[in-house]
């Protein structure tokens, strides 16, 4: 492996010399030409506003990692106090708060602040580059003060709160409508045709476990690893570590889709890579009786990120929301290493051939090489009627893309899912509302997740079939602020991606190279243990 720092010109000249050795010329040219898109009108015609030097690591044949910090010396983030607007949760009807409101609320609130002796300002917020939301004005923010330190803004926030307002202390560098001071980025470019190994999804061998990306990478001898899809982080939402969306490892579903959401498909050990919106259907048959299975490896009745038929309060995908299902049927695979959930309902254990070996109360563990079905509500009654000991149950699992075509999974295929889609057919295509990360009818939901700069992990495929794995650090004021979803999409497009999606982000964003963490994660406690990862392995690696 070699490491070299490159300026724009040297990067271009160097890649021309290496044109036959791996990294696509178009990819590096795009890296060099990229200008972070925030406040694009102010940047037009002024690429000098951003300076960067890329450091390239040649990890292995077909694998390169390029690191750089996009910086803008003219950016000037400050700490400020944002006044929250009263709102109503659209799904539950509960009173809540939003970071912005309509113009009438903003003007009234600004006047009340002035009457209380607090100088305020009203800022317009526009809809970002989403494909499925309105355009123009999203709402208005009311803010007070500009400070160099968070502590100073916190003191002001206490005074504003004492005057009867709900507040939050924010760094303006996280606003997608302002320039970012800096964005620290790692880009791994993998050529499946030249890679002497595989690209796989790894859940650590246990779907009900959490492990750090770098720990998995070190154990497997990975060349490059990044965190994968969304997962359960709280006992209140299910079993920690289980996927909150579609996951397939070595051709076997380990969780079902939350509606139709973006997924990275690594077929034939990663030799063929693509991004597509995927949905799942699972059924169980006993003779002529058929029943829908609504979950795999999750607690019956709890559906993280929603997106299942009959779910309450919504059947549509809803990021970081746990929906409920009174009538539920869940399969547990042999990779589910935690104790099985207990509670009301019926459980049947199956051997590797699908023959029922026992039926009774919920709990215990999955038999080695077998599986378990747990039913609640009407599904419990179905199991009682159709799954007696010795009977044969046939489970059928189907994965389809948005066009309805079946995606057949073989033993060398894996899938990791998250949301939303960022690039489709070579164009920025962010379906944030459809995939449930933003709600145009409820500004209290998803604004910070989608419209505010955050640490992100991204994956995409360029026109030559090269896999792009990207992390951008965030939540580090003045050091690295992250991307909004739209900035992430434009950056992936600048790399030449023709397909791209957003993977799990925030404190989960991590990249390991040769088994060692290379980015700076945002959690105060350090690198976060995650549910699954994407690993580039030098040879066929198995958990």
PDB file of N, CA, C and O in Angstrom, residues 33-75:
ATOM      1  N   UNK A  33     -13.051  18.397  -9.439  1.00  0.00           N
ATOM      2  CA  UNK A  33     -13.896  19.508  -9.859  1.00  0.00           C
ATOM      3  C   UNK A  33     -14.991  19.842  -8.874  1.00  0.00           C
ATOM      4  O   UNK A  33     -15.613  20.888  -8.980  1.00  0.00           O
ATOM      5  N   UNK A  34     -15.240  18.960  -7.897  1.00  0.00           N
ATOM      6  CA  UNK A  34     -16.400  19.154  -7.024  1.00  0.00           C
ATOM      7  C   UNK A  34     -16.280  20.419  -6.197  1.00  0.00           C
ATOM      8  O   UNK A  34     -15.249  20.706  -5.606  1.00  0.00           O
ATOM      9  N   UNK A  35     -17.350  21.188  -6.166  1.00  0.00           N
ATOM     10  CA  UNK A  35     -17.477  22.342  -5.279  1.00  0.00           C
ATOM     11  C   UNK A  35     -18.691  22.098  -4.396  1.00  0.00           C
ATOM     12  O   UNK A  35     -19.781  21.877  -4.910  1.00  0.00           O
ATOM     13  N   UNK A  36     -18.565  22.087  -3.075  1.00  0.00           N
ATOM     14  CA  UNK A  36     -19.721  21.849  -2.226  1.00  0.00           C
ATOM     15  C   UNK A  36     -20.848  22.789  -2.578  1.00  0.00           C
ATOM     16  O   UNK A  36     -20.637  23.986  -2.790  1.00  0.00           O
ATOM     17  N   UNK A  37     -22.062  22.306  -2.687  1.00  0.00           N
ATOM     18  CA  UNK A  37     -23.135  23.053  -3.310  1.00  0.00           C
ATOM     19  C   UNK A  37     -23.851  24.050  -2.424  1.00  0.00           C
ATOM     20  O   UNK A  37     -24.679  24.785  -2.897  1.00  0.00           O
ATOM     21  N   UNK A  38     -23.596  24.075  -1.128  1.00  0.00           N
ATOM     22  CA  UNK A  38     -24.337  24.995  -0.276  1.00  0.00           C
ATOM     23  C   UNK A  38     -24.098  26.435  -0.727  1.00  0.00           C
ATOM     24  O   UNK A  38     -22.984  26.842  -1.038  1.00  0.00           O
ATOM     25  N   UNK A  39     -25.175  27.234  -0.728  1.00  0.00           N
ATOM     26  CA  UNK A  39     -25.096  28.631  -1.137  1.00  0.00           C
ATOM     27  C   UNK A  39     -24.481  28.742  -2.528  1.00  0.00           C
ATOM     28  O   UNK A  39     -23.568  29.517  -2.764  1.00  0.00           O
ATOM     29  N   UNK A  40     -24.992  27.928  -3.461  1.00  0.00           N
ATOM     30  CA  UNK A  40     -24.387  27.829  -4.797  1.00  0.00           C
ATOM     31  C   UNK A  40     -24.357  29.164  -5.512  1.00  0.00           C
ATOM     32  O   UNK A  40     -23.429  29.458  -6.257  1.00  0.00           O
ATOM     33  N   UNK A  41     -25.373  29.998  -5.298  1.00  0.00           N
ATOM     34  CA  UNK A  41     -25.415  31.273  -6.009  1.00  0.00           C
ATOM     35  C   UNK A  41     -24.241  32.154  -5.630  1.00  0.00           C
ATOM     36  O   UNK A  41     -23.701  32.886  -6.458  1.00  0.00           O
ATOM     37  N   UNK A  42     -23.808  32.079  -4.360  1.00  0.00           N
ATOM     38  CA  UNK A  42     -22.697  32.906  -3.927  1.00  0.00           C
ATOM     39  C   UNK A  42     -21.367  32.365  -4.433  1.00  0.00           C
ATOM     40  O   UNK A  42     -20.391  33.087  -4.548  1.00  0.00           O
ATOM     41  N   UNK A  43     -21.342  31.070  -4.776  1.00  0.00           N
ATOM     42  CA  UNK A  43     -20.104  30.449  -5.198  1.00  0.00           C
ATOM     43  C   UNK A  43     -19.918  30.478  -6.710  1.00  0.00           C
ATOM     44  O   UNK A  43     -18.844  30.151  -7.194  1.00  0.00           O
ATOM     45  N   UNK A  44     -20.951  30.761  -7.450  1.00  0.00           N
ATOM     46  CA  UNK A  44     -20.896  30.628  -8.901  1.00  0.00           C
ATOM     47  C   UNK A  44     -19.682  31.355  -9.462  1.00  0.00           C
ATOM     48  O   UNK A  44     -19.434  32.518  -9.158  1.00  0.00           O
ATOM     49  N   UNK A  45     -18.907  30.650 -10.272  1.00  0.00           N
ATOM     50  CA  UNK A  45     -17.754  31.260 -10.924  1.00  0.00           C
ATOM     51  C   UNK A  45     -16.576  31.474 -10.013  1.00  0.00           C
ATOM     52  O   UNK A  45     -15.628  32.149 -10.381  1.00  0.00           O
ATOM     53  N   UNK A  46     -16.622  30.915  -8.772  1.00  0.00           N
ATOM     54  CA  UNK A  46     -15.549  31.162  -7.824  1.00  0.00           C
ATOM     55  C   UNK A  46     -15.093  29.867  -7.178  1.00  0.00           C
ATOM     56  O   UNK A  46     -15.237  29.660  -5.980  1.00  0.00           O
ATOM     57  N   UNK A  47     -14.514  28.933  -7.958  1.00  0.00           N
ATOM     58  CA  UNK A  47     -14.067  27.667  -7.381  1.00  0.00           C
ATOM     59  C   UNK A  47     -12.965  27.835  -6.362  1.00  0.00           C
ATOM     60  O   UNK A  47     -12.720  26.964  -5.550  1.00  0.00           O
ATOM     61  N   UNK A  48     -12.292  28.967  -6.361  1.00  0.00           N
ATOM     62  CA  UNK A  48     -11.227  29.187  -5.389  1.00  0.00           C
ATOM     63  C   UNK A  48     -11.768  29.313  -3.971  1.00  0.00           C
ATOM     64  O   UNK A  48     -11.011  29.320  -3.005  1.00  0.00           O
ATOM     65  N   UNK A  49     -13.106  29.437  -3.840  1.00  0.00           N
ATOM     66  CA  UNK A  49     -13.687  29.522  -2.505  1.00  0.00           C
ATOM     67  C   UNK A  49     -13.436  28.246  -1.719  1.00  0.00           C
ATOM     68  O   UNK A  49     -13.485  28.235  -0.499  1.00  0.00           O
ATOM     69  N   UNK A  50     -13.146  27.153  -2.388  1.00  0.00           N
ATOM     70  CA  UNK A  50     -12.908  25.879  -1.729  1.00  0.00           C
ATOM     71  C   UNK A  50     -11.508  25.390  -2.058  1.00  0.00           C
ATOM     72  O   UNK A  50     -11.060  25.441  -3.197  1.00  0.00           O
ATOM     73  N   UNK A  51     -10.790  24.936  -1.046  1.00  0.00           N
ATOM     74  CA  UNK A  51      -9.463  24.397  -1.250  1.00  0.00           C
ATOM     75  C   UNK A  51      -9.421  22.991  -0.695  1.00  0.00           C
ATOM     76  O   UNK A  51     -10.018  22.693   0.336  1.00  0.00           O
ATOM     77  N   UNK A  52      -8.685  22.111  -1.372  1.00  0.00           N
ATOM     78  CA  UNK A  52      -8.601  20.731  -0.918  1.00  0.00           C
ATOM     79  C   UNK A  52      -7.340  20.091  -1.466  1.00  0.00           C
ATOM     80  O   UNK A  52      -6.903  20.398  -2.572  1.00  0.00           O
ATOM     81  N   UNK A  53      -6.755  19.219  -0.662  1.00  0.00           N
ATOM     82  CA  UNK A  53      -5.690  18.337  -1.129  1.00  0.00           C
ATOM     83  C   UNK A  53      -6.123  16.921  -0.801  1.00  0.00           C
ATOM     84  O   UNK A  53      -6.461  16.618   0.336  1.00  0.00           O
ATOM     85  N   UNK A  54      -6.134  16.070  -1.809  1.00  0.00           N
ATOM     86  CA  UNK A  54      -6.559  14.678  -1.624  1.00  0.00           C
ATOM     87  C   UNK A  54      -5.353  13.798  -1.344  1.00  0.00           C
ATOM     88  O   UNK A  54      -4.338  13.879  -2.022  1.00  0.00           O
ATOM     89  N   UNK A  55      -5.482  12.961  -0.346  1.00  0.00           N
ATOM     90  CA  UNK A  55      -4.468  11.963  -0.051  1.00  0.00           C
ATOM     91  C   UNK A  55      -4.988  10.606  -0.494  1.00  0.00           C
ATOM     92  O   UNK A  55      -6.086  10.203  -0.094  1.00  0.00           O
ATOM     93  N   UNK A  56      -4.218   9.921  -1.323  1.00  0.00           N
ATOM     94  CA  UNK A  56      -4.661   8.652  -1.884  1.00  0.00           C
ATOM     95  C   UNK A  56      -3.907   7.489  -1.265  1.00  0.00           C
ATOM     96  O   UNK A  56      -2.678   7.526  -1.161  1.00  0.00           O
ATOM     97  N   UNK A  57      -4.656   6.464  -0.847  1.00  0.00           N
ATOM     98  CA  UNK A  57      -4.065   5.210  -0.367  1.00  0.00           C
ATOM     99  C   UNK A  57      -4.414   4.122  -1.373  1.00  0.00           C
ATOM    100  O   UNK A  57      -5.586   3.885  -1.659  1.00  0.00           O
ATOM    101  N   UNK A  58      -3.391   3.463  -1.904  1.00  0.00           N
ATOM    102  CA  UNK A  58      -3.600   2.331  -2.797  1.00  0.00           C
ATOM    103  C   UNK A  58      -3.595   1.078  -1.927  1.00  0.00           C
ATOM    104  O   UNK A  58      -2.551   0.549  -1.574  1.00  0.00           O
ATOM    105  N   UNK A  59      -4.773   0.641  -1.554  1.00  0.00           N
ATOM    106  CA  UNK A  59      -4.908  -0.398  -0.548  1.00  0.00           C
ATOM    107  C   UNK A  59      -4.593  -1.769  -1.114  1.00  0.00           C
ATOM    108  O   UNK A  59      -3.930  -2.588  -0.469  1.00  0.00           O
ATOM    109  N   UNK A  60      -5.078  -2.035  -2.317  1.00  0.00           N
ATOM    110  CA  UNK A  60      -4.904  -3.325  -2.975  1.00  0.00           C
ATOM    111  C   UNK A  60      -5.303  -3.145  -4.428  1.00  0.00           C
ATOM    112  O   UNK A  60      -5.922  -2.132  -4.792  1.00  0.00           O
ATOM    113  N   UNK A  61      -4.978  -4.084  -5.289  1.00  0.00           N
ATOM    114  CA  UNK A  61      -5.442  -3.964  -6.682  1.00  0.00           C
ATOM    115  C   UNK A  61      -6.953  -3.785  -6.732  1.00  0.00           C
ATOM    116  O   UNK A  61      -7.711  -4.567  -6.155  1.00  0.00           O
ATOM    117  N   UNK A  62      -7.387  -2.709  -7.372  1.00  0.00           N
ATOM    118  CA  UNK A  62      -8.807  -2.429  -7.501  1.00  0.00           C
ATOM    119  C   UNK A  62      -9.413  -1.705  -6.325  1.00  0.00           C
ATOM    120  O   UNK A  62     -10.630  -1.480  -6.312  1.00  0.00           O
ATOM    121  N   UNK A  63      -8.598  -1.307  -5.338  1.00  0.00           N
ATOM    122  CA  UNK A  63      -9.132  -0.630  -4.143  1.00  0.00           C
ATOM    123  C   UNK A  63      -8.270   0.575  -3.812  1.00  0.00           C
ATOM    124  O   UNK A  63      -7.077   0.439  -3.529  1.00  0.00           O
ATOM    125  N   UNK A  64      -8.880   1.758  -3.871  1.00  0.00           N
ATOM    126  CA  UNK A  64      -8.196   2.990  -3.493  1.00  0.00           C
ATOM    127  C   UNK A  64      -9.085   3.786  -2.548  1.00  0.00           C
ATOM    128  O   UNK A  64     -10.306   3.751  -2.653  1.00  0.00           O
ATOM    129  N   UNK A  65      -8.462   4.511  -1.622  1.00  0.00           N
ATOM    130  CA  UNK A  65      -9.190   5.373  -0.696  1.00  0.00           C
ATOM    131  C   UNK A  65      -8.609   6.773  -0.801  1.00  0.00           C
ATOM    132  O   UNK A  65      -7.399   6.968  -0.608  1.00  0.00           O
ATOM    133  N   UNK A  66      -9.453   7.723  -1.110  1.00  0.00           N
ATOM    134  CA  UNK A  66      -9.031   9.109  -1.267  1.00  0.00           C
ATOM    135  C   UNK A  66      -9.644   9.936  -0.132  1.00  0.00           C
ATOM    136  O   UNK A  66     -10.849   9.861   0.118  1.00  0.00           O
ATOM    137  N   UNK A  67      -8.783  10.699   0.552  1.00  0.00           N
ATOM    138  CA  UNK A  67      -9.212  11.477   1.716  1.00  0.00           C
ATOM    139  C   UNK A  67      -8.930  12.949   1.470  1.00  0.00           C
ATOM    140  O   UNK A  67      -7.854  13.307   0.973  1.00  0.00           O
ATOM    141  N   UNK A  68      -9.884  13.795   1.806  1.00  0.00           N
ATOM    142  CA  UNK A  68      -9.689  15.229   1.655  1.00  0.00           C
ATOM    143  C   UNK A  68     -10.621  16.012   2.540  1.00  0.00           C
ATOM    144  O   UNK A  68     -11.594  15.482   3.072  1.00  0.00           O
ATOM    145  N   UNK A  69     -10.303  17.278   2.718  1.00  0.00           N
ATOM    146  CA  UNK A  69     -11.158  18.186   3.471  1.00  0.00           C
ATOM    147  C   UNK A  69     -11.553  19.323   2.549  1.00  0.00           C
ATOM    148  O   UNK A  69     -10.700  20.099   2.107  1.00  0.00           O
ATOM    149  N   UNK A  70     -12.819  19.391   2.216  1.00  0.00           N
ATOM    150  CA  UNK A  70     -13.336  20.516   1.443  1.00  0.00           C
ATOM    151  C   UNK A  70     -13.525  21.675   2.401  1.00  0.00           C
ATOM    152  O   UNK A  70     -14.255  21.563   3.388  1.00  0.00           O
ATOM    153  N   UNK A  71     -12.876  22.784   2.136  1.00  0.00           N
ATOM    154  CA  UNK A  71     -12.936  23.904   3.068  1.00  0.00           C
ATOM    155  C   UNK A  71     -13.246  25.194   2.336  1.00  0.00           C
ATOM    156  O   UNK A  71     -12.921  25.359   1.161  1.00  0.00           O
ATOM    157  N   UNK A  72     -13.884  26.099   3.044  1.00  0.00           N
ATOM    158  CA  UNK A  72     -14.230  27.408   2.489  1.00  0.00           C
ATOM    159  C   UNK A  72     -13.790  28.460   3.503  1.00  0.00           C
ATOM    160  O   UNK A  72     -14.420  28.628   4.557  1.00  0.00           O
ATOM    161  N   UNK A  73     -12.694  29.172   3.230  1.00  0.00           N
ATOM    162  CA  UNK A  73     -12.188  30.155   4.192  1.00  0.00           C
ATOM    163  C   UNK A  73     -13.147  31.314   4.431  1.00  0.00           C
ATOM    164  O   UNK A  73     -12.995  32.041   5.412  1.00  0.00           O
ATOM    165  N   UNK A  74     -14.144  31.486   3.536  1.00  0.00           N
ATOM    166  CA  UNK A  74     -15.089  32.595   3.722  1.00  0.00           C
ATOM    167  C   UNK A  74     -16.247  32.224   4.634  1.00  0.00           C
ATOM    168  O   UNK A  74     -17.024  33.088   5.032  1.00  0.00           O
ATOM    169  N   UNK A  75     -16.400  30.943   4.947  1.00  0.00           N
ATOM    170  CA  UNK A  75     -17.503  30.528   5.804  1.00  0.00           C
ATOM    171  C   UNK A  75     -17.279  31.041   7.221  1.00  0.00           C
ATOM    172  O   UNK A  75     -16.154  31.149   7.691  1.00  0.00           O
TER     173      UNK A  75
END
